[in-house]
Coordinates of C-alpha atoms in Angstrom, one line a residue:
X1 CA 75.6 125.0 70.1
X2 CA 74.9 124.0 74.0
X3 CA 77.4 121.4 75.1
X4 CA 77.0 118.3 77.2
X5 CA 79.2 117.9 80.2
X6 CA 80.6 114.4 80.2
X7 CA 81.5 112.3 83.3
X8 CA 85.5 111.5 84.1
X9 CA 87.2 115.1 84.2
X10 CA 84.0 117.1 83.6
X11 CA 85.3 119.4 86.9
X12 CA 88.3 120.2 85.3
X13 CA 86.5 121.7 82.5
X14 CA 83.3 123.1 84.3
X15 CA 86.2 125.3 86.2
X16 CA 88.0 126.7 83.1
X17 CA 84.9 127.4 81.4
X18 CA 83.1 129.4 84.1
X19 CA 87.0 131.0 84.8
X20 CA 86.6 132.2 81.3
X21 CA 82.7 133.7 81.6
X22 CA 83.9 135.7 85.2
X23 CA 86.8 136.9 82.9
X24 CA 84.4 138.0 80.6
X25 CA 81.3 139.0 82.0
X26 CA 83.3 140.4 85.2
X27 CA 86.4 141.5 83.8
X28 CA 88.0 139.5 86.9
X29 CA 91.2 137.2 86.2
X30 CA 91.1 134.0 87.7
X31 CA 92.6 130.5 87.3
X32 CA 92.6 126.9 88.3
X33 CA 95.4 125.7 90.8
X34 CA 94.5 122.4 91.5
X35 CA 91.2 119.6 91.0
X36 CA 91.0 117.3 93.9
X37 CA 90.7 113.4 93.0
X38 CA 90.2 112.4 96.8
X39 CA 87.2 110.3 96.2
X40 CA 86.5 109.7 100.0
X41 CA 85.4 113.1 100.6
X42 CA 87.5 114.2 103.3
X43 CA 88.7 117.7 101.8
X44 CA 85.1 118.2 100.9
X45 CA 85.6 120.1 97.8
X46 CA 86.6 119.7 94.6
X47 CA 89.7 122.3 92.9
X48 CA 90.9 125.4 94.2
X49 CA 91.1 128.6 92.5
X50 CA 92.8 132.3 92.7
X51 CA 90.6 135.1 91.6
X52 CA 92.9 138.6 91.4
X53 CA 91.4 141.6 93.3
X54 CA 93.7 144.1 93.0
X55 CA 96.7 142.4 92.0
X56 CA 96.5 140.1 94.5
X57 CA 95.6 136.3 94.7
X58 CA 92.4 135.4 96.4
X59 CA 92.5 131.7 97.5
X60 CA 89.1 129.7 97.3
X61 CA 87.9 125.9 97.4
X62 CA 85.4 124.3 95.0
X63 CA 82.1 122.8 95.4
X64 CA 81.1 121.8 91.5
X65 CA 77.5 120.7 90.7
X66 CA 77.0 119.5 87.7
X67 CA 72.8 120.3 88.5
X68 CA 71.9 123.2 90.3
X69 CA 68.4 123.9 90.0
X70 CA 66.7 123.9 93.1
X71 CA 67.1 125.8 96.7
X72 CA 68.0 122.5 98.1
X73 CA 71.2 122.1 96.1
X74 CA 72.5 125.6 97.5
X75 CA 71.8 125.1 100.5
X76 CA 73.4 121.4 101.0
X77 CA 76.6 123.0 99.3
X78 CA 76.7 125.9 101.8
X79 CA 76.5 123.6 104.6
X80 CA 79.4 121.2 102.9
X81 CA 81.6 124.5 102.5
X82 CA 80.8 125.5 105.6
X83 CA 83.0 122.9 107.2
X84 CA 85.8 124.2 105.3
X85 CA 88.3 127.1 107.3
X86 CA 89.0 128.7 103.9
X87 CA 86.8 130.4 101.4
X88 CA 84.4 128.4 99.7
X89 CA 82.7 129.0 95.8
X90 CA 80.0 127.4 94.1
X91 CA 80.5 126.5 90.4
X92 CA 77.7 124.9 88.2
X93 CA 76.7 124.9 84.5
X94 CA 74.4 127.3 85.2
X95 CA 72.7 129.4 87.9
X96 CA 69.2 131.2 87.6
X97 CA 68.2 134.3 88.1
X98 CA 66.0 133.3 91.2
X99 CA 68.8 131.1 92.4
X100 CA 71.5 133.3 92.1
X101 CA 69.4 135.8 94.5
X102 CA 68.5 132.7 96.9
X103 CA 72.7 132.2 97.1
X104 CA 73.2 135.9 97.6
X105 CA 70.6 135.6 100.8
X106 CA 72.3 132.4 102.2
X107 CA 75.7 134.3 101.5
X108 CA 77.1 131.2 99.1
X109 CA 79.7 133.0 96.2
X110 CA 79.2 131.3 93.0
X111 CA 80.1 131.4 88.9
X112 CA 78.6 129.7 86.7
X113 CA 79.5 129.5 82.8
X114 CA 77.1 131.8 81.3
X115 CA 78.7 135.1 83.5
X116 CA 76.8 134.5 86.5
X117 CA 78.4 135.1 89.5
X118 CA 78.3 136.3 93.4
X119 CA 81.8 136.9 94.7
X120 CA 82.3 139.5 97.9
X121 CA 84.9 139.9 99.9
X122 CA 87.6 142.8 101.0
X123 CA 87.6 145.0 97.9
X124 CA 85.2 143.0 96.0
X125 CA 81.5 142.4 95.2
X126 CA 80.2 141.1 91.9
X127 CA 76.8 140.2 91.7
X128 CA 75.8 139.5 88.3
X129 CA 72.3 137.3 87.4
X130 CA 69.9 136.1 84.3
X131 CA 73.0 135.8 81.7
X132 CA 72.1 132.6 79.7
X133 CA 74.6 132.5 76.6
X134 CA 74.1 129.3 73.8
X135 CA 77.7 128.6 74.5
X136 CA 77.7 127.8 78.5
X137 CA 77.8 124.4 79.6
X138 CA 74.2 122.9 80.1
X139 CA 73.6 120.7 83.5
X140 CA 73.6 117.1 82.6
X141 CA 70.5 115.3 82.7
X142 CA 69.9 111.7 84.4
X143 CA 68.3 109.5 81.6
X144 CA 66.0 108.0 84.8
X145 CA 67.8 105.7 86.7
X146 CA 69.2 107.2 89.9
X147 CA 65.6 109.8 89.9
X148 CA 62.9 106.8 89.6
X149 CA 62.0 105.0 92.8
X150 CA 63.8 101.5 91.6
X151 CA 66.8 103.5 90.3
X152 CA 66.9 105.2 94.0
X153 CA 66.7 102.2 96.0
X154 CA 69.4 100.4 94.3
X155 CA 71.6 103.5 94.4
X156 CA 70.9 103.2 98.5
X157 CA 72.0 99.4 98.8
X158 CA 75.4 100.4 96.7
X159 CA 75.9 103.1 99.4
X160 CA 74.8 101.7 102.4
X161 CA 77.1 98.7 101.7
X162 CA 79.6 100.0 99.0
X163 CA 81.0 96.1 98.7
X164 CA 77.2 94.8 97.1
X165 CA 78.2 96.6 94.3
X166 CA 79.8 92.8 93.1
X167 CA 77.2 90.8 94.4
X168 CA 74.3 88.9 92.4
X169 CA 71.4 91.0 91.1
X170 CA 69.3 89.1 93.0
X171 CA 70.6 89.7 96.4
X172 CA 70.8 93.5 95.3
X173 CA 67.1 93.2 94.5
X174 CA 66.3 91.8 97.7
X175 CA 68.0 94.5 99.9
X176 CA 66.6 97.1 97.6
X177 CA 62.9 96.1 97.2
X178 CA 62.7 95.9 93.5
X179 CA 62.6 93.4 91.0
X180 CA 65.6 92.0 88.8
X181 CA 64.7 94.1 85.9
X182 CA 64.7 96.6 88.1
X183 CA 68.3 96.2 89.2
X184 CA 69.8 95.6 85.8
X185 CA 68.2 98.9 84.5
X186 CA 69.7 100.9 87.4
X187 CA 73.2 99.4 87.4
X188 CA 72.7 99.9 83.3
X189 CA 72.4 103.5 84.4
X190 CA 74.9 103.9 86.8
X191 CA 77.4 102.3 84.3
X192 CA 76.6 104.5 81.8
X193 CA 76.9 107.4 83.8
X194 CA 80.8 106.5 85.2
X195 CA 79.3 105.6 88.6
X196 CA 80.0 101.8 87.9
X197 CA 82.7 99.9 86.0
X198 CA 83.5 96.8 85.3
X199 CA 87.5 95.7 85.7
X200 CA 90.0 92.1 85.4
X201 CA 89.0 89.7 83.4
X202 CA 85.7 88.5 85.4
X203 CA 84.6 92.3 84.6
X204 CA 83.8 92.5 88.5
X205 CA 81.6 95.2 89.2
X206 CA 83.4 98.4 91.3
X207 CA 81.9 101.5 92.8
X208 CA 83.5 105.1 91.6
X209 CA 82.7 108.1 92.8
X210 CA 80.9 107.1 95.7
X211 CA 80.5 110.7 97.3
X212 CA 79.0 112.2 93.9
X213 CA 76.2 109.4 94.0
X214 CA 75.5 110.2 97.6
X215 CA 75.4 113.9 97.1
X216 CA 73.1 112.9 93.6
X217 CA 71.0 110.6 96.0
X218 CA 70.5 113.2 98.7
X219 CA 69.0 115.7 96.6
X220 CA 66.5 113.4 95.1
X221 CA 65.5 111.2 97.6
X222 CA 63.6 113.5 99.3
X223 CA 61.4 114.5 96.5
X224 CA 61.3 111.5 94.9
X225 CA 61.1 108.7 97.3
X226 CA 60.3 109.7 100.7
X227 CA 56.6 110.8 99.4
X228 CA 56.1 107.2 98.8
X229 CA 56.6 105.8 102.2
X230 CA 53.4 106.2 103.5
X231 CA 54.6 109.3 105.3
X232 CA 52.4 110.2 108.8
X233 CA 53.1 112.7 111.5
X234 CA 51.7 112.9 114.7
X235 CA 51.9 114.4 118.2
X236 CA 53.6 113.2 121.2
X237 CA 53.0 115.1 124.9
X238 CA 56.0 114.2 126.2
X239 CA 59.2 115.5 124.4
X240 CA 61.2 112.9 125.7
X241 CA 59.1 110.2 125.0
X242 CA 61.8 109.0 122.4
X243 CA 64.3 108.1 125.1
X244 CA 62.2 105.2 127.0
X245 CA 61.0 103.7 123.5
X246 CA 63.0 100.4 122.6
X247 CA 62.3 99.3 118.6
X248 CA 64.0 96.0 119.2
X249 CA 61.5 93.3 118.2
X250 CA 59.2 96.1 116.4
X251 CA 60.1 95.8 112.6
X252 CA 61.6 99.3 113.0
X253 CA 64.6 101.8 113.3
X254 CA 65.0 104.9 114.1
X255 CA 65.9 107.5 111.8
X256 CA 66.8 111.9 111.7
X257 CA 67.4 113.1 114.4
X258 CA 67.1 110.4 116.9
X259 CA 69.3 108.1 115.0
X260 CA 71.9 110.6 114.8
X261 CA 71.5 111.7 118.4
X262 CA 72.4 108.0 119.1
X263 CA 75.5 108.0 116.2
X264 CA 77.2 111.2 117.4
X265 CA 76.0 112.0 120.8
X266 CA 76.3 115.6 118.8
X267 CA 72.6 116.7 118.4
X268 CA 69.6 117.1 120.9
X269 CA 66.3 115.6 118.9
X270 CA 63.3 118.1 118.9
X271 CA 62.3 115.5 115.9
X272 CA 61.6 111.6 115.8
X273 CA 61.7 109.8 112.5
X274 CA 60.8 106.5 112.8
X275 CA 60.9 104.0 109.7
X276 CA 58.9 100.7 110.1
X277 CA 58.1 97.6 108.1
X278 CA 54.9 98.1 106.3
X279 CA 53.3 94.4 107.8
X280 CA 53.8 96.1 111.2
X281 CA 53.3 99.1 111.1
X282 CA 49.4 98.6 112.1
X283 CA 50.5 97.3 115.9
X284 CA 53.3 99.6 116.3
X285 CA 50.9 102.6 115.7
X286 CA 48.9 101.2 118.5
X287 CA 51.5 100.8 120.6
X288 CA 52.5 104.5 120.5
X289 CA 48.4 105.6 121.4
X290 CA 48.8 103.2 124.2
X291 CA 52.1 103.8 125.5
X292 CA 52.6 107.4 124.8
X293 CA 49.4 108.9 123.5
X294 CA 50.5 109.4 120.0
X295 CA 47.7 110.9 118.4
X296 CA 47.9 112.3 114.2
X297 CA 48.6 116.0 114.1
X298 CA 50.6 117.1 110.7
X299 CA 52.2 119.4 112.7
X300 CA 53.8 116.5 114.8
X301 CA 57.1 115.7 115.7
X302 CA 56.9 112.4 115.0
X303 CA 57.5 111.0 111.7
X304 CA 56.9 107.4 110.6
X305 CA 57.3 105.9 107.2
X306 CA 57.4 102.8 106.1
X307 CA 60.9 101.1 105.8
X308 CA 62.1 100.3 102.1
X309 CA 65.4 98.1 102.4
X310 CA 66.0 95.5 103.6
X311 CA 67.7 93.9 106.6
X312 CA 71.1 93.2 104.6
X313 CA 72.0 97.0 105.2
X314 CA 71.0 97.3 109.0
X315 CA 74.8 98.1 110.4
X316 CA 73.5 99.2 114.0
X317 CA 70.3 97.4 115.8
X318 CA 67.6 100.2 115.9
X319 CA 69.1 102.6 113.7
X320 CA 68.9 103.4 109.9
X321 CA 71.5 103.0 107.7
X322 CA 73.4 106.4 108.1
X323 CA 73.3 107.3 104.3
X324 CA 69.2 107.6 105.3
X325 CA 70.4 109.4 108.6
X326 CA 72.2 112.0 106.6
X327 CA 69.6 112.4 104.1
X328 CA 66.8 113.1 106.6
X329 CA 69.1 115.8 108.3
X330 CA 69.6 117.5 105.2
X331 CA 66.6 117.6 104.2
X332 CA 65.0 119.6 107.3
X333 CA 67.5 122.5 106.1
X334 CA 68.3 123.3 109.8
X335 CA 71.7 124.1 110.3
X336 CA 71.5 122.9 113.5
X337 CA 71.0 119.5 111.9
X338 CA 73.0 120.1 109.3
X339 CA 76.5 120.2 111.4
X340 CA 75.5 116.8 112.9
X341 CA 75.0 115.4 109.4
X342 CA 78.7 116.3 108.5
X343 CA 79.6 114.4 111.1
X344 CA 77.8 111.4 110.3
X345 CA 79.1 111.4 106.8
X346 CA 83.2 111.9 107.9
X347 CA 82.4 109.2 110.6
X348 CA 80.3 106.6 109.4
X349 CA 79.4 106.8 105.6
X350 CA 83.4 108.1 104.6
X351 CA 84.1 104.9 106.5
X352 CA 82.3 102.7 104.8
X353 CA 83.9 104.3 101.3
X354 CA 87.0 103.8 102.3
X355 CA 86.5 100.2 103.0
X356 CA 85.2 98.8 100.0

């Protein structure tokens, strides 16, 4: 019988059961040291393990996914680990065939709970894909919510500003773009799925587990919403042209690479994402042919999609919310970009965690 992962200690137990397939399918000993419960993110992982190679105790830190189906949810984890000194693993319910070779070319180690595993090291190689057993955990599946377009905008105004998690639906539903229904559906969700509770005797509304729902939201954002935003490229001739352009009074922000140029002073843009309100995105466009002989080319580096909060979750004048900032770099899968997005989440969205 396939069982569900719950929410609350699922890591805990997603460890200790794909422990016991390596043990198994691997004949490697191995067991859990420690699960994290640092919910700001800071460590960047979530439990440490010891596998034995030869008698000896090798040390790593956990990245668990509870879904791991695409190449994009590899690579975002290799880039997290990355930022880590020590050793870093991969452990999800369960890793296919085709994924498991995609982690052994990106050189992420991983087990899974059906015996499927990459580990190398001094002494060690296991590579072991396609093992599916009834018994393995099984990836939890979203009943909607946080996937759909409503369910994603209102999971973007709870992490833009972590403190509207308390606030009337109604000003949640303006700052997200949706309607109330809308809003009580996706908080529904997110309650149901430990992302939300409800505390004291006004049953306030609190945020858990913040840096799971952006991590959820990153991955999905990009397939799910950004398609919808009207999405246009088109070619600029001067490279630079980005750094003479003011968007104050326009109806937009800047957003990727740009916006996190301007965040971290980290990153040098060869890309310019611009989000804009839909009622003005008309002039703007004409603005750019006239000032800097912007003309379409789906090859372009410039980006510009219509702009789907609203003004509520502006923190900086001219730039998006960082949550969107990370999201964009992440989703280019350049690890040039990908260094300057850690940065903007320690600096800026850990922040904002912290204080809510």
């Amino acid at each position: 019988m396939s069982i569900l992962l719950p929410r609350g200690d699922h890591e805990a137990r997603l460890v200790e059961e794909a422990i016991a397939a390596l043990r198994q399918g691997a004949g490697l000993d191995a067991s859990l040291i420690s699960i994290e419960r640092n919910l700001t993110g800071d460590q960047g992982y979530d439990a440490r393990i010891d596998v034995m190679v030869d008698g000896e105790p090798r040390r790593y830190v956990v990245e668990c996914k509870i879904t791991t189906d695409r190449r994009a949810h590899a690579q975002q984890t290799k880039q997290k680990l990355q930022a880590i000194p020590e050793a870093g693993l991969l452990i999800a319910p369960y890793v296919s065939r085709e994924l498991a070779h995609y982690c052994r070319e990106i050189d992420l180690q991983f087990i899974d709970t059906h015996g499927n595993a990459f580990l190398k090291g001094p002494g060690l190689l296991v590579f072991v894909s396609g093992q599916r057993h009834e018994n393995g955990i099984q990836p939890m599946r979203s009943s909607g919510g946080i996937t759909g377009l409503a369910g994603l905008r209102v999971a973007f105004t709870l992490l833009s500003k972590p403190n509207m998690v308390a606030a009337p639906y109604r000003e949640i539903a303006g700052n997200a773009g949706v309607s109330l229904g809308a809003v009580s559906n996706a908080m529904d969700d997110l309650e149901r799925r430990g992302y939300v509770i409800r505390s004291g005797h006004s049953q306030c509304r609190q945020l858990l587990e913040p840096q799971k729902l952006l991590d959820e939201w990153v991955l999905n954002y990009p397939i799910q919403l950004r398609p919808k935003l009207n999405v246009r490229r088109y070619s600029v001739p001067s490279p630079d042209w980005w750094k003479d352009e003011q968007l104050e009074g326009t109806g937009a922000v800047w957003g990727g690479e740009v916006a996190a140029k301007n965040l971290t002073q980290y990153l040098k843009p060869a890309s310019q994402t611009i989000y804009i309100e839909p009622s003005e995105r008309s002039a703007y466009l004409k603005k750019l042919v006239i000032s800097y002989r912007a003309k379409p080319d789906p090859n372009g580096s410039l980006e510009l999609l219509d702009k789907f909060w609203g003004e509520g979750l502006d923190q900086r004048r001219g730039i998006a919310p960082p949550a969107l900032v990370y999201a964009d770099l992440l989703a280019s899968l350049d690890p040039r970009a990908g260094e300057t997005a850690q940065l903007i989440r320690k600096n800026w969205i850990n922040d904002s965690f912290n204080q809510a």
